[in-house]
């Protein structure tokens, strides 16, 4: 241990190695509800890719498991280290290296947060359009989990915007993948393989991100519907209706009430409409022209009315921002309300109705309260499960995730497998694919030093 | 040989095995200028994934190299088999299995052509927006090369639209990756790893593609500029100008003349403007509203005039379709004119000017004539090189591709490495990355039966 510490201090400097009791417990946790934190033996804070490579070499020589850490806002325990392990914190690698306005790309270090990047791109009239709902998340963390968020219905997810990486392989080499272009056909796409690999293949030390023009005009429409069936039937009509919504969110009554209370929001929906509502849709449109936006909001209102909305409430400016922030905070609202687990399943958009129809029976069967909201436009359902009994909770999760998988969906849309969903991943995924992924893992990391225990258990 | 043939006939039926002299030479060629065709010993035409798996098992047992074949329209020789090899032709697996209008996805077999899919999606008001320029190309082939085309500036490339695959591994398992959703964070992205792998990792037997609404209104603007510098300076202003062009193509005088002659097109550009032009930009806009399109074309015209265009010519309907078709046929025009090689390099958009500035000196140094056109909006430059001397041609290609790599670009944007660019790939790519790709290859294909000699040589 003293040897390792000395070797690491030689790489990053004494002041950037934390060991034993000097390690703040925060370095052992993320925000997942189901994974207990583990304080690492060691934390290093490298300054550049060369130091990261040297740290990995030390770790390899001493057989030390290595877990990368950004802001620690993950929801599946992928940043929770192995006992006795080493955490590589990217807090010092937090520079926006370039906003290339001609190329419409940003080049950033992994410790940059989404909020910092948003501020920097705004100054150039550009935007990195992926908003997973937590501005303090690090870019490195969002790359590791392939973070999604509310804009995926229009913009796709992190992987669709990562054009290139600098990454350190566990074998010590620093590689560069991709570049400032969207097109390439030159061998296997290492960029896309590393995105979403939850720190198990390589440590990302620089990210090249695709930006687009920031549109100045935005409006949201909140529409109460009589029931969930009407909402799920409306979703494909709205995604296919030509207006190309930036956000298309579903919020059930439980989630709406929690969001409103948590945010202290009053959206001006009359009490009798609230009483008759069974669920809500929130649709946000963007445009570079205010006139076109007005026209589109008008069209959207007509579409929603035709699909059975009880009424429509147009929100812009501050009220819209507040509602979006409150919706982004739905996880915190659920946590504050005592939720025991959060579901992050995806089902094909056309199968949303069948998924929602299956939920009440699962809840009843195991005495759970289940409610939530979700990115209806892209089929990503976040449910909060209230059931403090561990065995019953496990059964609820098993059945909800199996239902998603049976409908052709997936057990994690944007939070990742981490340490939390390994059991479900191994139970529901094709063993041939898991075996192939293990072989790919070995092709990157023959000694298994990167984030052991994550993904494969 | 007789053994193998019998075993294959048991899998696919006698009539779907071609052997020896009965193999039409077409099965040994694609459209690359630099790779000589090789007639395979055997061709099989499987009907489904089960047959493909059984064929791979036979090939594995007999150590037979296997090359997948779609329509044979590739430009880098990735569909050219090994001598003595087996070609798996997907011509019978040519069904559009589903157009899912609610989910806005198509599920197709690999032998479906882009033109067939375009016709089928049009009937539903949807479009698969990737147009690599050859409607007879098979979907399987475009997945294997990660085909791009003119719309990449707005739509991205094939990989951005492939949501899921069914694929047969060389180890015999049939796997399904991804699904009818855009969001997933459940392990390594096998879909994206197989896309662009040129038939070296797995044989794709089904593809799930993301569609979008087909916009009814389209207009093109052709703008002559005094010189190449003015064109390259205009490109980032146009991509960042808010109009979100569907097409942003650069055409030099040599290419414009060849395109026009080949297509017998007269675009109404007066002779004195043609005489003063140094290069052209072609910009295409799309909209769901005719009025908005008109407004946008007006704005685009003003932008182009402000950027130095000598004039603007608005094209719609048949003349626009003809020009696009002629531009898509630029490869054939160049081939008919006797081009000896086609460049498919990519440079960051902001570096286009520096790349074009380097070209004349390379041409002069080796006595070559170099001209062309390209997807300026995404930095993908197609140059036709006229130099019949093999050594001089090799030097021209070496220097052009090295120039692209030095500018942070890549040596193939959309045609792939295949057999044609292996030398450049191995010379210009980081050896650590090539070694990693070889390990990934082994993790899929331990016995190396899939397309040996492609990509790695």
XYZ file of N, CA, C and O in Angstrom, chain A residues 140-146 158-159 162 164-170 175-177 189-207 440 444 450, chain B residues 187-189 192-193 433 436 440:
200
model
N -17.573 13.277 -18.876
C -17.014 11.925 -18.836
C -18.025 10.902 -18.339
O -18.138 9.806 -18.885
N -18.765 11.281 -17.312
C -19.791 10.377 -16.792
C -20.903 10.132 -17.791
O -21.377 9.001 -17.936
N -21.307 11.184 -18.513
C -22.388 10.999 -19.490
C -21.924 10.144 -20.666
O -22.716 9.413 -21.259
N -20.632 10.231 -20.995
C -20.090 9.366 -22.044
C -20.069 7.914 -21.553
O -20.409 6.985 -22.286
N -19.677 7.728 -20.303
C -19.576 6.365 -19.759
C -20.927 5.665 -19.712
O -21.011 4.453 -19.912
N -21.996 6.424 -19.433
C -23.323 5.787 -19.345
C -24.161 5.987 -20.595
O -25.291 5.525 -20.657
N -23.628 6.695 -21.590
C -24.432 7.042 -22.766
C -25.728 7.720 -22.313
O -26.841 7.284 -22.649
N -26.315 10.672 -25.991
C -24.909 11.059 -25.974
C -24.139 10.468 -27.150
O -23.392 11.171 -27.834
N -24.332 9.162 -27.400
C -23.496 8.538 -28.442
C -23.668 9.170 -29.805
O -22.752 9.120 -30.626
N -21.112 12.198 -29.720
C -19.685 12.025 -29.459
C -19.005 11.683 -30.784
O -19.225 10.605 -31.340
N -15.571 12.004 -31.217
C -14.221 11.488 -31.034
C -13.840 11.481 -29.572
O -14.437 12.170 -28.741
N -12.824 10.688 -29.282
C -12.346 10.554 -27.909
C -10.821 10.518 -27.894
O -10.191 10.063 -28.848
N -10.266 10.968 -26.782
C -8.933 10.527 -26.392
C -9.176 9.612 -25.202
O -9.955 9.952 -24.304
N -8.527 8.458 -25.214
C -8.780 7.493 -24.143
C -7.504 6.743 -23.821
O -6.664 6.522 -24.689
N -7.388 6.365 -22.567
C -6.244 5.590 -22.122
C -6.691 4.139 -21.962
O -7.663 3.854 -21.260
N -5.994 3.250 -22.651
C -6.316 1.832 -22.553
C -5.683 1.254 -21.290
O -4.634 1.735 -20.846
N -6.283 0.218 -20.749
C -5.677 -0.421 -19.563
C -4.288 -0.981 -19.865
O -3.493 -1.173 -18.953
N -4.937 6.498 -26.925
C -5.393 6.498 -28.317
C -6.330 7.678 -28.557
O -6.903 8.233 -27.626
N -6.437 8.035 -29.845
C -7.425 9.029 -30.279
C -8.344 8.356 -31.272
O -7.877 7.711 -32.206
N -9.638 8.510 -31.050
C -10.610 7.895 -31.966
C -11.464 9.001 -32.580
O -11.670 10.044 -31.972
N -15.552 1.034 -35.000
C -15.829 2.318 -34.371
C -15.525 2.236 -32.873
O -16.392 1.928 -32.052
N -14.291 2.525 -32.539
C -13.863 2.443 -31.134
C -14.560 3.504 -30.286
O -14.834 3.284 -29.106
N -14.844 4.646 -30.896
C -15.575 5.693 -30.166
C -16.871 5.134 -29.615
O -17.159 5.225 -28.412
N -17.657 4.539 -30.493
C -18.981 4.062 -30.084
C -18.889 2.865 -29.145
O -19.801 2.625 -28.354
N -17.797 2.141 -29.230
C -17.630 1.008 -28.320
C -17.328 1.492 -26.901
O -17.805 0.925 -25.911
N -16.558 2.559 -26.804
C -16.194 3.086 -25.476
C -17.375 3.848 -24.856
O -17.593 3.790 -23.647
N -18.140 4.565 -25.697
C -19.325 5.260 -25.167
C -20.277 4.218 -24.580
O -20.600 3.228 -25.220
N -20.706 4.432 -23.364
C -21.650 3.512 -22.726
C -21.002 2.306 -22.077
O -21.706 1.428 -21.588
N -19.676 2.247 -22.049
C -19.018 1.051 -21.494
C -18.755 1.182 -19.997
O -18.112 0.316 -19.397
N -19.236 2.245 -19.378
C -19.245 2.378 -17.906
C -17.867 2.168 -17.275
O -17.743 1.537 -16.223
N -16.857 2.715 -17.931
C -15.527 2.679 -17.338
C -14.868 1.322 -17.318
O -13.886 1.119 -16.604
N -15.386 0.377 -18.124
C -14.819 -0.974 -18.093
C -13.826 -1.241 -19.218
O -13.142 -2.267 -19.191
N -13.765 -0.346 -20.206
C -12.887 -0.604 -21.356
C -11.693 0.335 -21.414
O -10.605 -0.071 -21.851
N -11.890 1.588 -21.048
C -10.845 2.594 -21.200
C -11.215 3.792 -20.337
O -12.371 3.937 -19.940
N -10.246 4.634 -20.047
C -10.541 5.879 -19.330
C -10.493 7.029 -20.328
O -9.470 7.260 -20.972
N -11.600 7.730 -20.441
C -11.723 8.807 -21.422
C -11.084 10.076 -20.862
O -11.410 10.504 -19.753
N -10.185 10.665 -21.635
C -9.465 11.856 -21.164
C -9.769 13.105 -21.993
O -9.327 14.199 -21.635
N -10.507 12.951 -23.074
C -10.918 14.109 -23.883
C -12.078 13.667 -24.762
O -12.098 12.532 -25.238
N -13.024 14.577 -24.969
C -14.219 14.242 -25.746
C -14.468 15.331 -26.782
O -14.433 16.516 -26.460
N -14.831 -9.054 -25.634
C -14.435 -7.692 -26.016
C -13.743 -7.011 -24.833
O -12.704 -6.348 -24.994
N -9.694 -5.422 -24.547
C -9.226 -4.120 -24.060
C -8.396 -4.268 -22.790
O -7.429 -3.541 -22.601
N -9.993 -2.566 -14.991
C -10.941 -1.441 -15.093
C -12.333 -1.816 -14.609
O -13.030 -2.621 -15.234
N -24.721 -2.394 -21.625
C -23.542 -3.101 -22.126
C -22.999 -2.497 -23.401
O -23.472 -1.451 -23.857
N -22.008 -3.165 -23.963
C -21.318 -2.627 -25.132
C -22.245 -2.585 -26.342
O -23.056 -3.489 -26.545
N -22.100 -1.560 -27.148
C -22.993 -1.366 -28.274
C -22.536 -2.239 -29.449
O -21.781 -1.798 -30.312
N -23.321 -0.895 -33.071
C -22.401 0.091 -33.657
C -21.046 -0.519 -33.983
O -20.334 -0.017 -34.850
N -20.698 -1.588 -33.288
C -19.429 -2.244 -33.590
C -19.513 -3.006 -34.911
O -18.564 -3.017 -35.710
N -4.178 1.298 -32.110
C -5.590 1.113 -32.457
C -5.774 -0.084 -33.382
O -6.733 -0.850 -33.230
N -5.589 -3.124 -31.317
C -6.834 -3.294 -30.555
C -7.943 -3.828 -31.469
O -8.693 -4.733 -31.092
N -10.176 -7.191 -31.154
C -11.650 -7.222 -31.228
C -12.092 -8.217 -32.299
O -13.021 -9.005 -32.093
